[in-house]
Amino acid sequence: MNFDQLFVLAKEKGIEDLQVYYSGGTNFDIEVFKGSLEKYTIADTAKLSVKGIYDKKMGTVTTEIINDEQFEFIVDSIVASATAIESEDEVFIYEGDKHYKKVEGLYNKELEDVDPKRKIDDTLKLEELVKAEDDRVTMVQAFYGDGTTNVLIQNSKGLKLEKKVNVGVFGAYVIASDGNDQRTAIEYQQSNSYEDFDLQTIAKDGAEKACALLGAKPVDSGAYEVILQNNASTALLAPHISMFSAENIQKGISLLKGKLGTRIASNLISLVDDPFMKKSSKSGSFDDEGVATEYNELIDNGTLKSYMYDLRTAKKDDVTSTGNGFKNGIHPTNLYIKPGETDVEDAIKSMSKGLLITELAGTHAGCNPISGDFSLQASGYLIEDGKKVQPVALITVAGNYLELLKNVTAVCSDKKMNFAFVGSPSVKIKSLQVSGK
Amino acid sequence: MLSKQVITNVLNAALSTNADFAEVFIEDKFQTSATLIDSKIDKVNNAKVSGIGVRVARDYHVVYGYTNSKKEADLVQLATDLAQSFKGDPRGITFELGELESDQVHTVKLLPSEVPIKDKVDILKRADKAAREFSDEITQVHARYADYVQDVWIANTNGTYVKDQRVRTRLAVSAIASNEEMKQHGFNGPGGFHGFEIFDDLIDVEAAAKEASRIAIQNLHAEECPSGTMPVIIDNGFGGVIFHEAVGHSLEATSVAKGASVFTGKRGEKIASDLVTAIDDGTIPNAWGSATYDDEGNKQKRRVLIKDGVLSSYMIDDLNAKRMNEPGTHSGRRESYRFAPTSRMTNTYIDNGKSSFEEIIKNTKYGLYAKKMGGGSVQPATGDFNFAVMEGYIIRDGEIKEPVRGATLVGSGKDALQKIDMVGNNLLRSQGMCGSASGSIPTDVGQPTIRVSEMTVGGRKGAN
């Protein structure tokens, strides 16, 4: 697609500078059920997001209809959008950085070259493997999906950046039953190298997770020492990421306002945003504004070191963008709590009485990132004298996320990233309020 | 729009192997969104969504493809590629698309696509002003405006050939109250199957904004909620999210047909207290979750899910109807052409009972009064659910006492249904977005005030 005419038309209509963000790609998904292919999806889509500065305001528009005939609509919408905007923040179309770090392995052609038939057969095999793990597994929905995205950023200041990324995911949703109780689990792996997928491990972990919670029941209400397993800690971290957004700081809706350089977490906690992580679809050398990305330490051994900035918020604070300017606002690339030294099994063994929380549900409603308060449905195990003595479900754990970060007493070595490339190792917490029986 | 001939050619290409069903879903959607923060309009965006989904099936196995291309050659190629999944000879299925059917049950007076942006952002400024005027403790207001006009055309090899237009407009206000110790927020988001006239006919912008502020201020002055099990009174309106999460999702064929729901095989059985009658009604005039047709081209319907405590109907899309070997209930919905449809809720509510609100409060010795609910989620296989209380009070000796914040309710759907021991007579519906297998779609939740005799309440304060 040639956008030269669009740039010309924009200038004619008084738009100072214009930037197009084109993202197009293909998707492929497989779901199998009871030994046969149940759902198979193929897609080929593209979307164009355009922004432009008109009378010092940034107007925006998006369209999935991408052809010359849309140029007039695009330009008119930008003018209308900019005219309605009142924010006086200075806005930018970026001329580009001198250097963009070369990020290896974002795209692996081999993944696309794997025959779809092999992917289907392997998904069917995964279903069988999960079933074979345990007689109590009553239902398995195995899935595979991959996608390739091409991104092009081009603007009237001469910047032109391109990237191509792909990623695949193999997983299984498992239901186990013992006749009285029914429990579920989901287990998956992500990579853009097909050889990385270890179906046997997915099967073993998925079946184990679902079966282990059979017969789970609430524990007594009260305060408990808690280990949040990697998945659960990640689930709790994700809704609180917005606290680190400079936009939320500047709008006065983040508790981290004015806390730079101060201790906000246990010295065991380091939180980083790493745009250069291998085999992640979130990795890349530039953000959606065209700014070079950087490895950013948000929390270093408990001390708040940085917020996440885009161009507009950086200008307001008189700093440089951290390369976190994405289409829907300020977001991380690959954000995770750095793993520590403790083996998770040792952390469990050292607990005299407490809870190992393996899953948290309802994080979209039960977390309030503005106050940091959370109250969430949890499941896991009651631990006594270092041993799992009873599976636990239908309890809530409640606390405040910043208080929790201060009360971390151990960080384990088992970091795991989720679907959205947010990750954490298992962490041990001094005390959380549990509501059960 | 594609011509009938092109659609027919695509459908025929999809039947070129052994498939027994094919469908084309065409979507054109124009949406405007605007955001206000710091009392200033911050973002305004127009967006055109446009694409086509092709679905090909044999029995209940389905392949789905979607693209932005409207070129006949691309679409025929997509259908042909999809058909390769069903190796074998064509079944000789013939069909004819008749006249395009387009009944439009829900009428709209003022299409949002014809309203200038200035009028839309003025709504946000009014909301901001009203929310801030409510109290000096309101320190930030985040208001969002959203509308869309979605045109869909659905054609399939059963001869279905319909067009539907869905118009929805919504205002969402998030107010933040602060003092030196903390920040709390309140939310209110009314909307409907309406155009811009909604702000004259249905939504009082100032009142809607003040409601968000009122909740935020209540929370700022509330104590931490105690934890433990206790009777819970859930108020009307968005309180219906409990039924939506705890029961509604488990009655969708998506999980029922595979035996993945706690309610599989339970039709005709008593699953709830006698006081409970629950309905999913996609035909309510101009309701947020209504439409003339579902996303498989069937006329929307009213479904009685539970009658006096007895399970009477599931919500079933056409594909799962084949798997379950019974008629569908016209419940196929999807966010956009990027999703194959599956069974989903529309406007789902517990019907009116006999008790008055005052009676319910008066008859409760100790418990939690959940006046406003936040969102929640459920695991359909176990029925375990959770949801957040946005505004709560402790009830003592039949009176509403101190406000409490930060409560989450957890339980299992089948237990909670049995434990509903009072149902009010003040049914109210409220708007939400529901995310599931076929994307994020508008749904109404609703109920009169109800009491659940015992529920687990999770708060940050210890047990009382």
PDB file of C-alpha atoms in Angstrom, chain A residues 82-288:
ATOM      1  CA  ALA A  82      -8.505  16.970  16.616  1.00  0.00           C
ATOM      2  CA  THR A  83     -11.043  19.790  16.595  1.00  0.00           C
ATOM      3  CA  ALA A  84     -13.008  18.164  19.427  1.00  0.00           C
ATOM      4  CA  ILE A  85      -9.961  17.518  21.601  1.00  0.00           C
ATOM      5  CA  GLU A  86      -9.271  19.969  24.433  1.00  0.00           C
ATOM      6  CA  SER A  87      -6.263  18.464  26.171  1.00  0.00           C
ATOM      7  CA  GLU A  88      -3.416  20.997  26.053  1.00  0.00           C
ATOM      8  CA  ASP A  89      -0.643  18.424  26.312  1.00  0.00           C
ATOM      9  CA  GLU A  90       1.979  18.821  23.621  1.00  0.00           C
ATOM     10  CA  VAL A  91       1.658  16.066  21.010  1.00  0.00           C
ATOM     11  CA  PHE A  92       4.227  14.552  18.714  1.00  0.00           C
ATOM     12  CA  ILE A  93       4.857  12.744  15.476  1.00  0.00           C
ATOM     13  CA  TYR A  94       8.288  11.257  15.986  1.00  0.00           C
ATOM     14  CA  GLU A  95      11.200  11.795  13.620  1.00  0.00           C
ATOM     15  CA  GLY A  96      12.869   8.591  14.809  1.00  0.00           C
ATOM     16  CA  ASP A  97      15.854   7.464  16.853  1.00  0.00           C
ATOM     17  CA  LYS A  98      19.399   7.121  15.565  1.00  0.00           C
ATOM     18  CA  HIS A  99      19.662   3.538  16.662  1.00  0.00           C
ATOM     19  CA  TYR A 100      17.201   0.732  16.901  1.00  0.00           C
ATOM     20  CA  LYS A 101      18.522  -2.408  18.533  1.00  0.00           C
ATOM     21  CA  LYS A 102      18.294  -5.414  16.259  1.00  0.00           C
ATOM     22  CA  VAL A 103      16.007  -7.941  17.902  1.00  0.00           C
ATOM     23  CA  GLU A 104      16.658 -11.490  16.746  1.00  0.00           C
ATOM     24  CA  GLY A 105      14.128 -14.241  16.374  1.00  0.00           C
ATOM     25  CA  LEU A 106      10.907 -12.209  16.260  1.00  0.00           C
ATOM     26  CA  TYR A 107       9.871 -14.132  13.195  1.00  0.00           C
ATOM     27  CA  ASN A 108      10.572 -17.779  12.537  1.00  0.00           C
ATOM     28  CA  LYS A 109       9.498 -18.914   9.092  1.00  0.00           C
ATOM     29  CA  GLU A 110       9.803 -22.550  10.112  1.00  0.00           C
ATOM     30  CA  LEU A 111       6.648 -22.199  12.251  1.00  0.00           C
ATOM     31  CA  GLU A 112       4.606 -21.200   9.206  1.00  0.00           C
ATOM     32  CA  ASP A 113       6.166 -23.961   7.133  1.00  0.00           C
ATOM     33  CA  VAL A 114       5.024 -26.737   9.435  1.00  0.00           C
ATOM     34  CA  ASP A 115       2.279 -28.589   7.578  1.00  0.00           C
ATOM     35  CA  PRO A 116      -1.189 -27.773   9.011  1.00  0.00           C
ATOM     36  CA  LYS A 117      -1.873 -31.508   8.968  1.00  0.00           C
ATOM     37  CA  ARG A 118       0.988 -32.072  11.408  1.00  0.00           C
ATOM     38  CA  LYS A 119      -0.356 -29.333  13.685  1.00  0.00           C
ATOM     39  CA  ILE A 120      -3.810 -30.963  13.654  1.00  0.00           C
ATOM     40  CA  ASP A 121      -2.363 -34.424  14.304  1.00  0.00           C
ATOM     41  CA  ASP A 122      -0.270 -33.090  17.173  1.00  0.00           C
ATOM     42  CA  THR A 123      -3.289 -31.364  18.713  1.00  0.00           C
ATOM     43  CA  LEU A 124      -5.200 -34.656  18.517  1.00  0.00           C
ATOM     44  CA  LYS A 125      -2.196 -36.382  20.058  1.00  0.00           C
ATOM     45  CA  LEU A 126      -2.137 -33.839  22.891  1.00  0.00           C
ATOM     46  CA  GLU A 127      -5.764 -34.669  23.704  1.00  0.00           C
ATOM     47  CA  GLU A 128      -4.849 -38.365  23.903  1.00  0.00           C
ATOM     48  CA  LEU A 129      -1.787 -37.671  26.037  1.00  0.00           C
ATOM     49  CA  VAL A 130      -3.804 -35.703  28.586  1.00  0.00           C
ATOM     50  CA  LYS A 131      -6.452 -38.447  28.806  1.00  0.00           C
ATOM     51  CA  ALA A 132      -3.776 -41.097  29.263  1.00  0.00           C
ATOM     52  CA  GLU A 133      -2.296 -39.252  32.226  1.00  0.00           C
ATOM     53  CA  ASP A 134      -5.120 -39.932  34.679  1.00  0.00           C
ATOM     54  CA  ASP A 135      -8.406 -41.897  34.709  1.00  0.00           C
ATOM     55  CA  ARG A 136     -10.123 -38.999  36.428  1.00  0.00           C
ATOM     56  CA  VAL A 137      -9.700 -36.767  33.370  1.00  0.00           C
ATOM     57  CA  THR A 138     -13.203 -36.659  31.888  1.00  0.00           C
ATOM     58  CA  MET A 139     -12.836 -34.057  29.195  1.00  0.00           C
ATOM     59  CA  VAL A 140     -10.018 -32.428  27.276  1.00  0.00           C
ATOM     60  CA  GLN A 141     -10.153 -29.579  24.814  1.00  0.00           C
ATOM     61  CA  ALA A 142      -6.754 -29.395  23.181  1.00  0.00           C
ATOM     62  CA  PHE A 143      -5.871 -26.403  21.060  1.00  0.00           C
ATOM     63  CA  TYR A 144      -3.153 -25.008  18.859  1.00  0.00           C
ATOM     64  CA  GLY A 145      -2.902 -21.559  17.350  1.00  0.00           C
ATOM     65  CA  ASP A 146      -0.367 -19.421  15.609  1.00  0.00           C
ATOM     66  CA  GLY A 147      -0.274 -16.005  14.044  1.00  0.00           C
ATOM     67  CA  THR A 148       1.999 -13.761  12.043  1.00  0.00           C
ATOM     68  CA  THR A 149       1.805  -9.969  12.196  1.00  0.00           C
ATOM     69  CA  ASN A 150       3.412  -7.442   9.887  1.00  0.00           C
ATOM     70  CA  VAL A 151       3.717  -3.915  11.202  1.00  0.00           C
ATOM     71  CA  LEU A 152       4.587  -0.811   9.238  1.00  0.00           C
ATOM     72  CA  ILE A 153       4.948   2.668  10.726  1.00  0.00           C
ATOM     73  CA  GLN A 154       5.402   5.509   8.292  1.00  0.00           C
ATOM     74  CA  ASN A 155       5.149   9.241   8.886  1.00  0.00           C
ATOM     75  CA  SER A 156       5.480  12.605   7.227  1.00  0.00           C
ATOM     76  CA  LYS A 157       8.792  13.251   9.024  1.00  0.00           C
ATOM     77  CA  GLY A 158      10.407  10.501   6.983  1.00  0.00           C
ATOM     78  CA  LEU A 159      10.307   7.723   9.564  1.00  0.00           C
ATOM     79  CA  LYS A 160       9.659   4.253   8.191  1.00  0.00           C
ATOM     80  CA  LEU A 161       9.894   1.187  10.415  1.00  0.00           C
ATOM     81  CA  GLU A 162       8.812  -2.379   9.778  1.00  0.00           C
ATOM     82  CA  LYS A 163       8.672  -5.584  11.747  1.00  0.00           C
ATOM     83  CA  LYS A 164       7.360  -9.087  11.373  1.00  0.00           C
ATOM     84  CA  VAL A 165       6.514 -11.232  14.376  1.00  0.00           C
ATOM     85  CA  ASN A 166       5.039 -14.687  14.831  1.00  0.00           C
ATOM     86  CA  VAL A 167       4.109 -16.862  17.767  1.00  0.00           C
ATOM     87  CA  GLY A 168       2.402 -20.191  18.365  1.00  0.00           C
ATOM     88  CA  VAL A 169       0.633 -21.683  21.350  1.00  0.00           C
ATOM     89  CA  PHE A 170      -0.157 -25.281  22.269  1.00  0.00           C
ATOM     90  CA  GLY A 171      -2.431 -26.030  25.172  1.00  0.00           C
ATOM     91  CA  ALA A 172      -5.218 -28.005  26.766  1.00  0.00           C
ATOM     92  CA  TYR A 173      -8.243 -27.203  28.869  1.00  0.00           C
ATOM     93  CA  VAL A 174      -8.818 -30.159  31.193  1.00  0.00           C
ATOM     94  CA  ILE A 175     -11.811 -31.231  33.280  1.00  0.00           C
ATOM     95  CA  ALA A 176     -11.336 -33.896  35.931  1.00  0.00           C
ATOM     96  CA  SER A 177     -14.003 -35.576  38.027  1.00  0.00           C
ATOM     97  CA  ASP A 178     -14.012 -38.085  40.882  1.00  0.00           C
ATOM     98  CA  GLY A 179     -17.752 -38.685  40.724  1.00  0.00           C
ATOM     99  CA  ASN A 180     -18.560 -36.073  43.353  1.00  0.00           C
ATOM    100  CA  ASP A 181     -16.413 -33.117  42.524  1.00  0.00           C
ATOM    101  CA  GLN A 182     -15.403 -31.602  39.194  1.00  0.00           C
ATOM    102  CA  ARG A 183     -12.296 -29.409  38.673  1.00  0.00           C
ATOM    103  CA  THR A 184     -10.669 -27.723  35.707  1.00  0.00           C
ATOM    104  CA  ALA A 185      -7.237 -26.575  34.610  1.00  0.00           C
ATOM    105  CA  ILE A 186      -5.633 -24.938  31.627  1.00  0.00           C
ATOM    106  CA  GLU A 187      -2.015 -25.544  30.639  1.00  0.00           C
ATOM    107  CA  TYR A 188      -0.120 -24.134  27.663  1.00  0.00           C
ATOM    108  CA  GLN A 189       3.239 -23.300  26.098  1.00  0.00           C
ATOM    109  CA  GLN A 190       4.125 -20.454  23.722  1.00  0.00           C
ATOM    110  CA  SER A 191       6.974 -20.201  21.237  1.00  0.00           C
ATOM    111  CA  ASN A 192       7.665 -19.431  17.603  1.00  0.00           C
ATOM    112  CA  SER A 193       9.801 -22.524  17.242  1.00  0.00           C
ATOM    113  CA  TYR A 194       7.652 -25.602  16.713  1.00  0.00           C
ATOM    114  CA  GLU A 195      10.377 -27.869  18.099  1.00  0.00           C
ATOM    115  CA  ASP A 196      10.059 -26.175  21.509  1.00  0.00           C
ATOM    116  CA  PHE A 197       6.594 -27.564  22.171  1.00  0.00           C
ATOM    117  CA  ASP A 198       6.690 -30.429  24.637  1.00  0.00           C
ATOM    118  CA  LEU A 199       3.266 -32.058  24.449  1.00  0.00           C
ATOM    119  CA  GLN A 200       4.087 -34.632  27.114  1.00  0.00           C
ATOM    120  CA  THR A 201       4.839 -31.905  29.650  1.00  0.00           C
ATOM    121  CA  ILE A 202       1.675 -29.937  28.813  1.00  0.00           C
ATOM    122  CA  ALA A 203      -0.334 -33.155  29.214  1.00  0.00           C
ATOM    123  CA  LYS A 204       1.279 -34.124  32.485  1.00  0.00           C
ATOM    124  CA  ASP A 205       1.004 -30.662  34.065  1.00  0.00           C
ATOM    125  CA  GLY A 206      -2.555 -30.074  32.821  1.00  0.00           C
ATOM    126  CA  ALA A 207      -3.890 -33.410  34.072  1.00  0.00           C
ATOM    127  CA  GLU A 208      -2.062 -33.089  37.356  1.00  0.00           C
ATOM    128  CA  LYS A 209      -3.403 -29.586  37.983  1.00  0.00           C
ATOM    129  CA  ALA A 210      -7.036 -30.560  37.302  1.00  0.00           C
ATOM    130  CA  CYS A 211      -6.950 -33.798  39.309  1.00  0.00           C
ATOM    131  CA  ALA A 212      -5.040 -32.439  42.262  1.00  0.00           C
ATOM    132  CA  LEU A 213      -7.835 -30.033  43.174  1.00  0.00           C
ATOM    133  CA  LEU A 214     -10.561 -32.717  43.280  1.00  0.00           C
ATOM    134  CA  GLY A 215     -12.309 -32.706  46.625  1.00  0.00           C
ATOM    135  CA  ALA A 216     -11.141 -29.166  47.295  1.00  0.00           C
ATOM    136  CA  LYS A 217     -13.067 -27.283  49.963  1.00  0.00           C
ATOM    137  CA  PRO A 218     -12.822 -23.991  51.819  1.00  0.00           C
ATOM    138  CA  VAL A 219     -10.527 -23.550  54.819  1.00  0.00           C
ATOM    139  CA  ASP A 220     -11.407 -21.549  57.930  1.00  0.00           C
ATOM    140  CA  SER A 221     -11.429 -17.784  57.537  1.00  0.00           C
ATOM    141  CA  GLY A 222      -8.436 -15.967  58.958  1.00  0.00           C
ATOM    142  CA  ALA A 223      -4.996 -14.591  58.165  1.00  0.00           C
ATOM    143  CA  TYR A 224      -2.628 -17.063  56.448  1.00  0.00           C
ATOM    144  CA  GLU A 225       0.939 -17.102  55.244  1.00  0.00           C
ATOM    145  CA  VAL A 226       0.634 -17.579  51.483  1.00  0.00           C
ATOM    146  CA  ILE A 227       2.712 -18.751  48.538  1.00  0.00           C
ATOM    147  CA  LEU A 228       1.303 -17.376  45.304  1.00  0.00           C
ATOM    148  CA  GLN A 229       2.342 -19.849  42.618  1.00  0.00           C
ATOM    149  CA  ASN A 230       3.829 -18.304  39.452  1.00  0.00           C
ATOM    150  CA  ASN A 231       0.521 -18.298  37.504  1.00  0.00           C
ATOM    151  CA  ALA A 232      -1.378 -16.800  40.429  1.00  0.00           C
ATOM    152  CA  SER A 233       1.252 -14.140  41.107  1.00  0.00           C
ATOM    153  CA  THR A 234       1.188 -13.210  37.408  1.00  0.00           C
ATOM    154  CA  ALA A 235      -2.618 -13.018  37.432  1.00  0.00           C
ATOM    155  CA  LEU A 236      -2.412 -10.588  40.348  1.00  0.00           C
ATOM    156  CA  LEU A 237       0.393  -8.500  38.833  1.00  0.00           C
ATOM    157  CA  ALA A 238      -1.350  -7.983  35.464  1.00  0.00           C
ATOM    158  CA  PRO A 239      -4.238  -5.712  36.546  1.00  0.00           C
ATOM    159  CA  HIS A 240      -1.849  -3.567  38.606  1.00  0.00           C
ATOM    160  CA  ILE A 241       0.518  -2.711  35.754  1.00  0.00           C
ATOM    161  CA  SER A 242      -1.464   0.467  35.067  1.00  0.00           C
ATOM    162  CA  MET A 243      -0.074   1.850  38.357  1.00  0.00           C
ATOM    163  CA  PHE A 244       3.272   2.228  36.568  1.00  0.00           C
ATOM    164  CA  SER A 245       1.831   4.186  33.633  1.00  0.00           C
ATOM    165  CA  ALA A 246       3.029   7.804  33.607  1.00  0.00           C
ATOM    166  CA  GLU A 247      -0.389   8.756  32.268  1.00  0.00           C
ATOM    167  CA  ASN A 248      -2.105   7.411  35.398  1.00  0.00           C
ATOM    168  CA  ILE A 249       0.526   9.117  37.555  1.00  0.00           C
ATOM    169  CA  GLN A 250      -0.067  12.451  35.845  1.00  0.00           C
ATOM    170  CA  LYS A 251      -3.847  12.073  36.053  1.00  0.00           C
ATOM    171  CA  GLY A 252      -3.585  11.417  39.784  1.00  0.00           C
ATOM    172  CA  ILE A 253      -5.040   7.927  39.598  1.00  0.00           C
ATOM    173  CA  SER A 254      -1.971   5.931  40.585  1.00  0.00           C
ATOM    174  CA  LEU A 255      -0.760   5.332  44.117  1.00  0.00           C
ATOM    175  CA  LEU A 256       2.837   5.493  42.859  1.00  0.00           C
ATOM    176  CA  LYS A 257       2.678   9.239  42.267  1.00  0.00           C
ATOM    177  CA  GLY A 258       5.625  10.929  43.978  1.00  0.00           C
ATOM    178  CA  LYS A 259       7.170   7.593  44.969  1.00  0.00           C
ATOM    179  CA  LEU A 260      10.142   7.508  42.546  1.00  0.00           C
ATOM    180  CA  GLY A 261      13.336   6.606  44.367  1.00  0.00           C
ATOM    181  CA  THR A 262      11.465   5.292  47.391  1.00  0.00           C
ATOM    182  CA  ARG A 263      11.062   1.784  48.666  1.00  0.00           C
ATOM    183  CA  ILE A 264       7.688   0.407  47.537  1.00  0.00           C
ATOM    184  CA  ALA A 265       8.349  -3.328  47.768  1.00  0.00           C
ATOM    185  CA  SER A 266      10.412  -5.919  49.579  1.00  0.00           C
ATOM    186  CA  ASN A 267      14.067  -5.739  48.505  1.00  0.00           C
ATOM    187  CA  LEU A 268      13.550  -9.166  46.935  1.00  0.00           C
ATOM    188  CA  ILE A 269      11.310  -7.638  44.258  1.00  0.00           C
ATOM    189  CA  SER A 270      12.670  -6.390  40.944  1.00  0.00           C
ATOM    190  CA  LEU A 271      10.204  -5.642  38.167  1.00  0.00           C
ATOM    191  CA  VAL A 272      11.420  -5.183  34.596  1.00  0.00           C
ATOM    192  CA  ASP A 273       9.984  -4.459  31.176  1.00  0.00           C
ATOM    193  CA  ASP A 274      12.095  -6.291  28.607  1.00  0.00           C
ATOM    194  CA  PRO A 275      11.334  -5.560  24.930  1.00  0.00           C
ATOM    195  CA  PHE A 276      14.175  -7.835  23.806  1.00  0.00           C
ATOM    196  CA  MET A 277      12.911 -11.104  25.244  1.00  0.00           C
ATOM    197  CA  LYS A 278      13.363 -13.993  22.812  1.00  0.00           C
ATOM    198  CA  LYS A 279      10.371 -15.721  21.196  1.00  0.00           C
ATOM    199  CA  SER A 280       7.808 -13.200  22.366  1.00  0.00           C
ATOM    200  CA  SER A 281       5.328 -11.523  20.038  1.00  0.00           C
ATOM    201  CA  LYS A 282       5.495  -8.440  22.292  1.00  0.00           C
ATOM    202  CA  SER A 283       9.210  -7.945  21.662  1.00  0.00           C
ATOM    203  CA  GLY A 284      10.556  -5.389  19.218  1.00  0.00           C
ATOM    204  CA  SER A 285      12.983  -2.561  18.711  1.00  0.00           C
ATOM    205  CA  PHE A 286      10.340   0.184  18.554  1.00  0.00           C
ATOM    206  CA  ASP A 287       6.946   0.985  20.066  1.00  0.00           C
ATOM    207  CA  ASP A 288       3.833   2.094  18.171  1.00  0.00           C
TER     208      ASP A 288
END
